[in-house]
Coordinates of C-alpha atoms in Angstrom, one line a residue:
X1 CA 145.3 8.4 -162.3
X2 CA 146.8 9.6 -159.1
X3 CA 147.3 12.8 -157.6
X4 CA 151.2 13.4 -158.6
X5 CA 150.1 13.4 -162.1
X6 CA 147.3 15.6 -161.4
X7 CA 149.9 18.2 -160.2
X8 CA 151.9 17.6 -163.0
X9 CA 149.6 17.6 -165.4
X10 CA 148.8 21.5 -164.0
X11 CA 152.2 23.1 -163.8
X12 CA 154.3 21.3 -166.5
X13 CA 155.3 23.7 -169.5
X14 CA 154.2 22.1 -172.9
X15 CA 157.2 23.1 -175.9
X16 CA 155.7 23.0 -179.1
X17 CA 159.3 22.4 -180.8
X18 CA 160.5 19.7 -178.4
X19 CA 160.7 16.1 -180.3
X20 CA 161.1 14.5 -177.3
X21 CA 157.5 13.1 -176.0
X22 CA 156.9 14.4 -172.6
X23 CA 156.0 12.4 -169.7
X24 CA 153.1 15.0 -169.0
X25 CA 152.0 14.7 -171.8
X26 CA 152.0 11.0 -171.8
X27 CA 149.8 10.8 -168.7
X28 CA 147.5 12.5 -170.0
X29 CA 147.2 10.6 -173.1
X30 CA 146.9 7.5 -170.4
X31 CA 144.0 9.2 -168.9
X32 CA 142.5 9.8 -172.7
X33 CA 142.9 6.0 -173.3
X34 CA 141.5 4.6 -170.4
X35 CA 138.6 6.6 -170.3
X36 CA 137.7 7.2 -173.9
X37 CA 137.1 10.9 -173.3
X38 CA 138.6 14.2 -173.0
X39 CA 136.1 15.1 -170.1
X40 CA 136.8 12.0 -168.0
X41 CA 140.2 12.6 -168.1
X42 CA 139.9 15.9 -167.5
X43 CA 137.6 15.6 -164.3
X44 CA 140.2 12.7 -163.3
X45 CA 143.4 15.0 -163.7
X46 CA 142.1 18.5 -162.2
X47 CA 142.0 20.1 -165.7
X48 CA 140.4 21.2 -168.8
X49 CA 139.3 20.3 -171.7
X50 CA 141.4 22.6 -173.7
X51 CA 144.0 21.8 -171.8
X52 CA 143.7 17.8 -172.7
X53 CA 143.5 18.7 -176.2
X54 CA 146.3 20.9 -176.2
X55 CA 148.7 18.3 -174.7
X56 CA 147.6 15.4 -176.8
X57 CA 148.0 17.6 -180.1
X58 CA 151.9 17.9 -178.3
X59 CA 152.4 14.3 -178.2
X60 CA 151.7 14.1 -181.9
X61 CA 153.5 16.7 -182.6
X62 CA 156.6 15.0 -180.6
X63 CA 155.9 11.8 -182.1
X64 CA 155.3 12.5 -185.8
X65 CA 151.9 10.7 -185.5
X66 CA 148.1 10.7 -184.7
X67 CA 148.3 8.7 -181.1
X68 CA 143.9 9.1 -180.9
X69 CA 140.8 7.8 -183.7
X70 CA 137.5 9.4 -182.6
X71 CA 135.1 6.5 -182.5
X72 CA 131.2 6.0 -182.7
X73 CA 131.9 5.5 -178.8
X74 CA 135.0 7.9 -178.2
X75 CA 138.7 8.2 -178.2
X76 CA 140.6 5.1 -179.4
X77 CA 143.9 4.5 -179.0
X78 CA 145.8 3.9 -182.8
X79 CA 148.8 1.6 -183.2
X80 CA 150.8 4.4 -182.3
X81 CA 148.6 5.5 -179.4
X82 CA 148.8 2.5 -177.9
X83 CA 152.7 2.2 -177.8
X84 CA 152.6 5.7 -176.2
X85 CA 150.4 4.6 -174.1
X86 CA 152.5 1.8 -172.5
X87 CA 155.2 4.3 -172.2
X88 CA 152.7 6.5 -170.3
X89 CA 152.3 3.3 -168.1
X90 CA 155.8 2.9 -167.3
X91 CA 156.2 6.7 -166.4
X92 CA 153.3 6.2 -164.2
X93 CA 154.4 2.8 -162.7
X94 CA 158.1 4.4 -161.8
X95 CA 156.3 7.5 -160.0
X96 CA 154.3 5.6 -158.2
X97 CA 157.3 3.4 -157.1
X98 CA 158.7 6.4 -155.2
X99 CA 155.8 6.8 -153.3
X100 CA 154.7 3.6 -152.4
X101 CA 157.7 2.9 -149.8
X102 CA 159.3 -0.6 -148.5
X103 CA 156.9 -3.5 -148.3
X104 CA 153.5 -3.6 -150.1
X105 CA 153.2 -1.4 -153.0
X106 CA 150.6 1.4 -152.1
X107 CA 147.5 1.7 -154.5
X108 CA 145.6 4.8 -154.7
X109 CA 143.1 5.9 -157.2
X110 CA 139.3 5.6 -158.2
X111 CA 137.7 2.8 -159.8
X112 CA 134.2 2.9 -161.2
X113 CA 132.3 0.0 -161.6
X114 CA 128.8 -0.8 -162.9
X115 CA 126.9 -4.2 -161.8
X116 CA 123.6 -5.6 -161.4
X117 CA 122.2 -5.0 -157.8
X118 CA 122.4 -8.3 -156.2
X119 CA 125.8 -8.8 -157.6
X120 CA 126.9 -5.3 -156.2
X121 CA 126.0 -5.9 -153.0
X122 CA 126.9 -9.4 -152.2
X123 CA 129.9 -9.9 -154.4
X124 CA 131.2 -6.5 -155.5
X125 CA 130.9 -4.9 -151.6
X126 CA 132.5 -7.3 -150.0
X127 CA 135.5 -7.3 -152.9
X128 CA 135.9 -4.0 -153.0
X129 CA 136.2 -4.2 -148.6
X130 CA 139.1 -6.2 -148.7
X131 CA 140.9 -4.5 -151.6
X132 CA 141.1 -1.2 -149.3
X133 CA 142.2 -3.3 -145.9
X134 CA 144.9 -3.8 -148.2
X135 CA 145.1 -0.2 -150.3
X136 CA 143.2 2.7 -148.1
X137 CA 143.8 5.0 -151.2
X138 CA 141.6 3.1 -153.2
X139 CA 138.3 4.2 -154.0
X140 CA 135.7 2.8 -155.6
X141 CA 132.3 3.8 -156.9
X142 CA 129.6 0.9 -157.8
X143 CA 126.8 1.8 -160.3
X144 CA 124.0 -0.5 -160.6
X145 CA 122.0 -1.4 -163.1
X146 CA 120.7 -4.5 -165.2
X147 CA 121.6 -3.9 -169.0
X148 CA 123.9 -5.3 -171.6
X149 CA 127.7 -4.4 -171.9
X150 CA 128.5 -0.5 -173.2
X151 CA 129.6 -0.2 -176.5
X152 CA 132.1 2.7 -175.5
X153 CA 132.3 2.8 -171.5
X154 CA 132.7 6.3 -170.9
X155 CA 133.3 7.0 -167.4
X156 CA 133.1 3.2 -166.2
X157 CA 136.3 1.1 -165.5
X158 CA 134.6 -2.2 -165.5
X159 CA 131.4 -3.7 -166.1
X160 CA 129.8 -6.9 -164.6
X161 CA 127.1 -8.0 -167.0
X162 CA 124.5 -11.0 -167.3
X163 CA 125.6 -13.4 -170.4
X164 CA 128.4 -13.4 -172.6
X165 CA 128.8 -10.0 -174.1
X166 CA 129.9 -8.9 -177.9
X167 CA 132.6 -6.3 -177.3
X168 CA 134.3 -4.6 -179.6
X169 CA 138.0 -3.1 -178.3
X170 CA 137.5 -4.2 -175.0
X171 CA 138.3 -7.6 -172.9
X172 CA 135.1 -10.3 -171.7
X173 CA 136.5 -12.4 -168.4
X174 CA 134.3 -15.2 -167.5
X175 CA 133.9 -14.7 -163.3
X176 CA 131.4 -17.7 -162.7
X177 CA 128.1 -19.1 -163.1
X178 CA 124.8 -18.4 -160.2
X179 CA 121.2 -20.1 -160.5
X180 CA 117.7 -18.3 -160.3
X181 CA 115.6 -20.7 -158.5
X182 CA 111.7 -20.6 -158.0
X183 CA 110.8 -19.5 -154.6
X184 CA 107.7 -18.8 -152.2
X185 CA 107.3 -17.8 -149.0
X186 CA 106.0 -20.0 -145.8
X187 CA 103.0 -17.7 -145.3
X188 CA 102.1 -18.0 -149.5
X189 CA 102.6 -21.9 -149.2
X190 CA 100.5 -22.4 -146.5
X191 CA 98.1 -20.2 -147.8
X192 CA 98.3 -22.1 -151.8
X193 CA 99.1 -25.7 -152.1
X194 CA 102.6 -25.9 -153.3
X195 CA 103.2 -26.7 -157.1
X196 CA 104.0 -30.7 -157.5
X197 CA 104.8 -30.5 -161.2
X198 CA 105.1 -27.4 -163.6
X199 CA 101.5 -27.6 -165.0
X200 CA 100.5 -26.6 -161.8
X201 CA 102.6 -23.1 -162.1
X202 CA 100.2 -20.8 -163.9
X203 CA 97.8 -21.5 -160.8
X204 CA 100.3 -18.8 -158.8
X205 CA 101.4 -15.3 -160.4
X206 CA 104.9 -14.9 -160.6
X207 CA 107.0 -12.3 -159.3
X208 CA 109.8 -11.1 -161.8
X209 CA 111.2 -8.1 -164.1
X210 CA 109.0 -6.2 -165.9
X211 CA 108.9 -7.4 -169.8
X212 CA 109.1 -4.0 -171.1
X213 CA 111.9 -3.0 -169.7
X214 CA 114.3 -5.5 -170.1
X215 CA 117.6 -4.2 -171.6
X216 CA 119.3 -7.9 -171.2
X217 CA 117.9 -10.5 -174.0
X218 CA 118.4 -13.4 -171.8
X219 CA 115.9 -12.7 -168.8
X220 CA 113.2 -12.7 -171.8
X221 CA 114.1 -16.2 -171.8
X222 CA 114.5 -17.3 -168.0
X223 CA 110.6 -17.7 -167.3
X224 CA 110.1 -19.5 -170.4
X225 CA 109.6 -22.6 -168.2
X226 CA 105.9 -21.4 -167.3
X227 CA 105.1 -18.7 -170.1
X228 CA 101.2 -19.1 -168.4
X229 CA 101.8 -17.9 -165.2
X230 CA 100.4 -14.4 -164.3
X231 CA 102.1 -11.3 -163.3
X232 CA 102.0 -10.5 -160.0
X233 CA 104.3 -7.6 -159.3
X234 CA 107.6 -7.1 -161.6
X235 CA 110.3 -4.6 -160.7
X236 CA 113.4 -3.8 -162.6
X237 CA 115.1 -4.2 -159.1
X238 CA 116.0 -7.9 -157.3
X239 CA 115.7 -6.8 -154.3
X240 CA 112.4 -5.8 -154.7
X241 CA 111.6 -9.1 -155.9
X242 CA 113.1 -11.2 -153.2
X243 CA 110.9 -9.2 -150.3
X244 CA 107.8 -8.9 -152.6
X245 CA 108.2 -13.5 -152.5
X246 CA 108.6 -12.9 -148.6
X247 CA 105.4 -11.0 -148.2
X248 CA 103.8 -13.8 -150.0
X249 CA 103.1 -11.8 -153.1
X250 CA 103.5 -15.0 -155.8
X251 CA 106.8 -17.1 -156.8
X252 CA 109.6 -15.5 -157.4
X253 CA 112.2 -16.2 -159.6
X254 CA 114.9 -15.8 -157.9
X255 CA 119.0 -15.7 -157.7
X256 CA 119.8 -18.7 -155.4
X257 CA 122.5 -16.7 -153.8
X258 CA 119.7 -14.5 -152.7
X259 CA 116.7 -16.1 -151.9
X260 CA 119.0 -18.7 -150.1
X261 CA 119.5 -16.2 -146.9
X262 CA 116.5 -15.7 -146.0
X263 CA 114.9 -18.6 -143.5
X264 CA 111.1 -17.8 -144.6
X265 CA 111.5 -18.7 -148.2
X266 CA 111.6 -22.4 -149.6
X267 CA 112.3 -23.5 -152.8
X268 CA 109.9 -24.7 -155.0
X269 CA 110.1 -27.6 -157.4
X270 CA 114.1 -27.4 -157.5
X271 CA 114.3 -30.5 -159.8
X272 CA 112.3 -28.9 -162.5
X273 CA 113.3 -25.3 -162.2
X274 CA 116.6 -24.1 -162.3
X275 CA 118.4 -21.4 -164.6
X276 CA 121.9 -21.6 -165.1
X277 CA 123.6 -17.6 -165.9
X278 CA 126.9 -16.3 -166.0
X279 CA 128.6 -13.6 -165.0
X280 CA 131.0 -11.3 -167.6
X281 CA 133.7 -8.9 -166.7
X282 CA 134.6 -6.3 -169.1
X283 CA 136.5 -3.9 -169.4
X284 CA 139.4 -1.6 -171.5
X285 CA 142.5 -4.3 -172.5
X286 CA 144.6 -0.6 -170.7
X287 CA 142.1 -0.2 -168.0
X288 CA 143.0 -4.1 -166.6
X289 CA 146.4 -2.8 -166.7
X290 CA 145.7 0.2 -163.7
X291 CA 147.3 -1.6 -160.9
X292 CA 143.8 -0.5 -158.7
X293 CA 141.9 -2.4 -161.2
X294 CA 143.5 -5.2 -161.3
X295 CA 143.7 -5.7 -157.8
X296 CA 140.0 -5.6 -158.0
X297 CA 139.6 -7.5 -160.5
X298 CA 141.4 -10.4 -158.6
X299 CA 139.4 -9.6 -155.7
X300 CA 136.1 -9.6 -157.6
X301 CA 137.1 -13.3 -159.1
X302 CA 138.3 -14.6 -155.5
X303 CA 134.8 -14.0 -154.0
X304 CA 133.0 -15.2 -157.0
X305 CA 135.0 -18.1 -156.3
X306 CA 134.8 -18.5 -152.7
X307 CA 130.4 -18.1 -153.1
X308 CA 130.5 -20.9 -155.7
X309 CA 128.4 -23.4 -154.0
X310 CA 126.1 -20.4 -152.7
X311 CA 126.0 -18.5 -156.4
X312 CA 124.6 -22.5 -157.7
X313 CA 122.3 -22.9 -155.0
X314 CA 124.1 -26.2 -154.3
X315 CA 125.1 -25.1 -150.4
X316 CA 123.8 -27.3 -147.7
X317 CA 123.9 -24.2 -145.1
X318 CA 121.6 -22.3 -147.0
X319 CA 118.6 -21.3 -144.3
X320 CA 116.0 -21.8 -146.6
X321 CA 113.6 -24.8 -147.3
X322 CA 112.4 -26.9 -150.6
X323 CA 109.2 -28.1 -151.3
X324 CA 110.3 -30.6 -154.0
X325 CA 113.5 -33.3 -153.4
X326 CA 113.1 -34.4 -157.2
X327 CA 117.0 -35.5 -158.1
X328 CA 116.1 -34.1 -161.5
X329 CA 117.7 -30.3 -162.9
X330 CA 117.2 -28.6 -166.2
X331 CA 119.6 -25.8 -166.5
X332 CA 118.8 -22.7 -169.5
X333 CA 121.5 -20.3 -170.3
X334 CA 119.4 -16.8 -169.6
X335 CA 118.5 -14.4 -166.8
X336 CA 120.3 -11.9 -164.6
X337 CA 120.2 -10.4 -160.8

């Protein structure tokens, strides 16, 4: 929500007899639905609590009609709440249309958005670059974090998760597909004779997430192609993972996107190991409709698209190495980064 309805929002007098909806009152039932709370859209518009509820029991009052169901997860908009709300939208579209002047409309507002780590900062940070060259007033905030979809979203606008997700009330986008690879390090291969076939993998401990603190049912099933090899050290953080493979701690299994940057690591047995994920956007059906999310939304999908060959671990300019040429693949549908 942007700042002219924050200042709306504060001043506006609220009649209790009017059976006219108001438009205040309308943004803040926009604020209630794309958030799911009273204190998110509270926080977003500069007021309180008592305030939101005040204005929302208004609206009903205007309309004749319950416009909000509270919900195991939150607020959800009912039938009549959600034709309100599209109203709301087209009072806030025509405000911002006076502001934005000739040329490019101007976007301003804040978009929260909660990824796993290697997608945040090779995917996400770069997206979220090029949609303020374009729209200075947008701000965005990235929470990471490797779990499964939210079952009610409070306080996040979208969510990139690992798999497809079961949503309730709430839109899955496909963005793309990455591969974890098996990696090691010069120094490590040197040091241990590479792996020629994957028998020969629970010789070297493996470098991964640690078991009991998975929250995403697929990466149980990523290392199922060597369920013998020994832990060497897990992390609940990729990152850590890639430079524990660099300082020659074991093979890591690792996001191909990732690993692939780094000259000192080579792939190992690339014919034989190679997991196949995807990537999920989701998100509030009236969230996607915020003109500052869905301009990052396109953005997100147009560098997911443009690191195809990198996410697949299919790019010839990648500046690591492989120790195995074997024309053979076997792709599972599991894992995340």
């Amino acid at each position: 929500m942007t700042t002219f309805a924050t200042a709306i929002c504060k001043t506006a007098h609220v009649s209790a007899t009017s059976t006219t909806p108001s438009p205040d009152d309308l943004l803040v039932l926009l604020a209630v639905g794309r958030s799911g709370r009273y204190v998110s859209a509270a926080d977003e518009l500069g007021i309180n609590h008592t305030t939101i509820s005040r204005r929302i029991a208004a609206l009903e009052r205007a309309l004749g009609g319950r416009v909000l169901d509270r919900g195991t997860g939150g607020w959800e908009l009912t039938d009549l709440g959600r034709a309100a709300l599209r109203a709301a939208e087209t009072v806030e579209s025509a405000v911002k249309s006076l502001t934005g002047g000739r040329g490019e409309r101007t976007l301003e507002g804040v978009v929260r958005l909660s990824a796993t780590d290697g997608f945040s900062a090779y995917l996400a940070a770069p997206a979220v670059a090029e949609v303020q060259r374009r729209h200075p007033r947008v701000s965005v905030e990235i929470v990471t974090g490797t779990r499964r979809a939210s079952l009610h979203r409070s306080g996040l606008d979208l969510e990139i998760v690992v798999g497809e997700p079961r949503v309730r009330r709430a839109e899955a986008l496909h963005l793309g597909d990455y591969v974890l690879g098996l990696y090691g390090s010069r120094a490590y291969l040197a040091e241990h004779e590479a792996p020629a076939t994957v028998a020969d993998l629970p010789n070297h401990p493996l470098i991964y997430f640690i078991d009991s603190m998975l929250q995403v049912d697929d990466l149980d099933l990523a290392s199922g192609f060597a369920p013998a090899m020994r832990e060497s050290i897990s992390s609940t953080n990729v990152f850590v993972h890639v430079e524990a493979t660099r300082a020659a701690a074991g093979l890591g299994l690792l996001p191909c996107f990732m690993a692939d940057r780094h000259a000192d690591l080579v792939r190992v047995l690339p014919g034989h190991v190679g997991v196949r994920l995807a990537y999920w956007l989701v998100s509030r059906a009236e969230t996607l409709r915020r003109p500052e999310v869905a301009a990052l939304v396109e953005a997100l999908r147009a560098r997911v698209h443009a690191e195809a060959a990198a996410l697949l671990g299919t790019t010839a300019e990648h500046t690591g190495g492989s120790a195995d040429r074997s024309p053979a693949h076997r792709d599972t549908d599991s894992g995340t980064a």
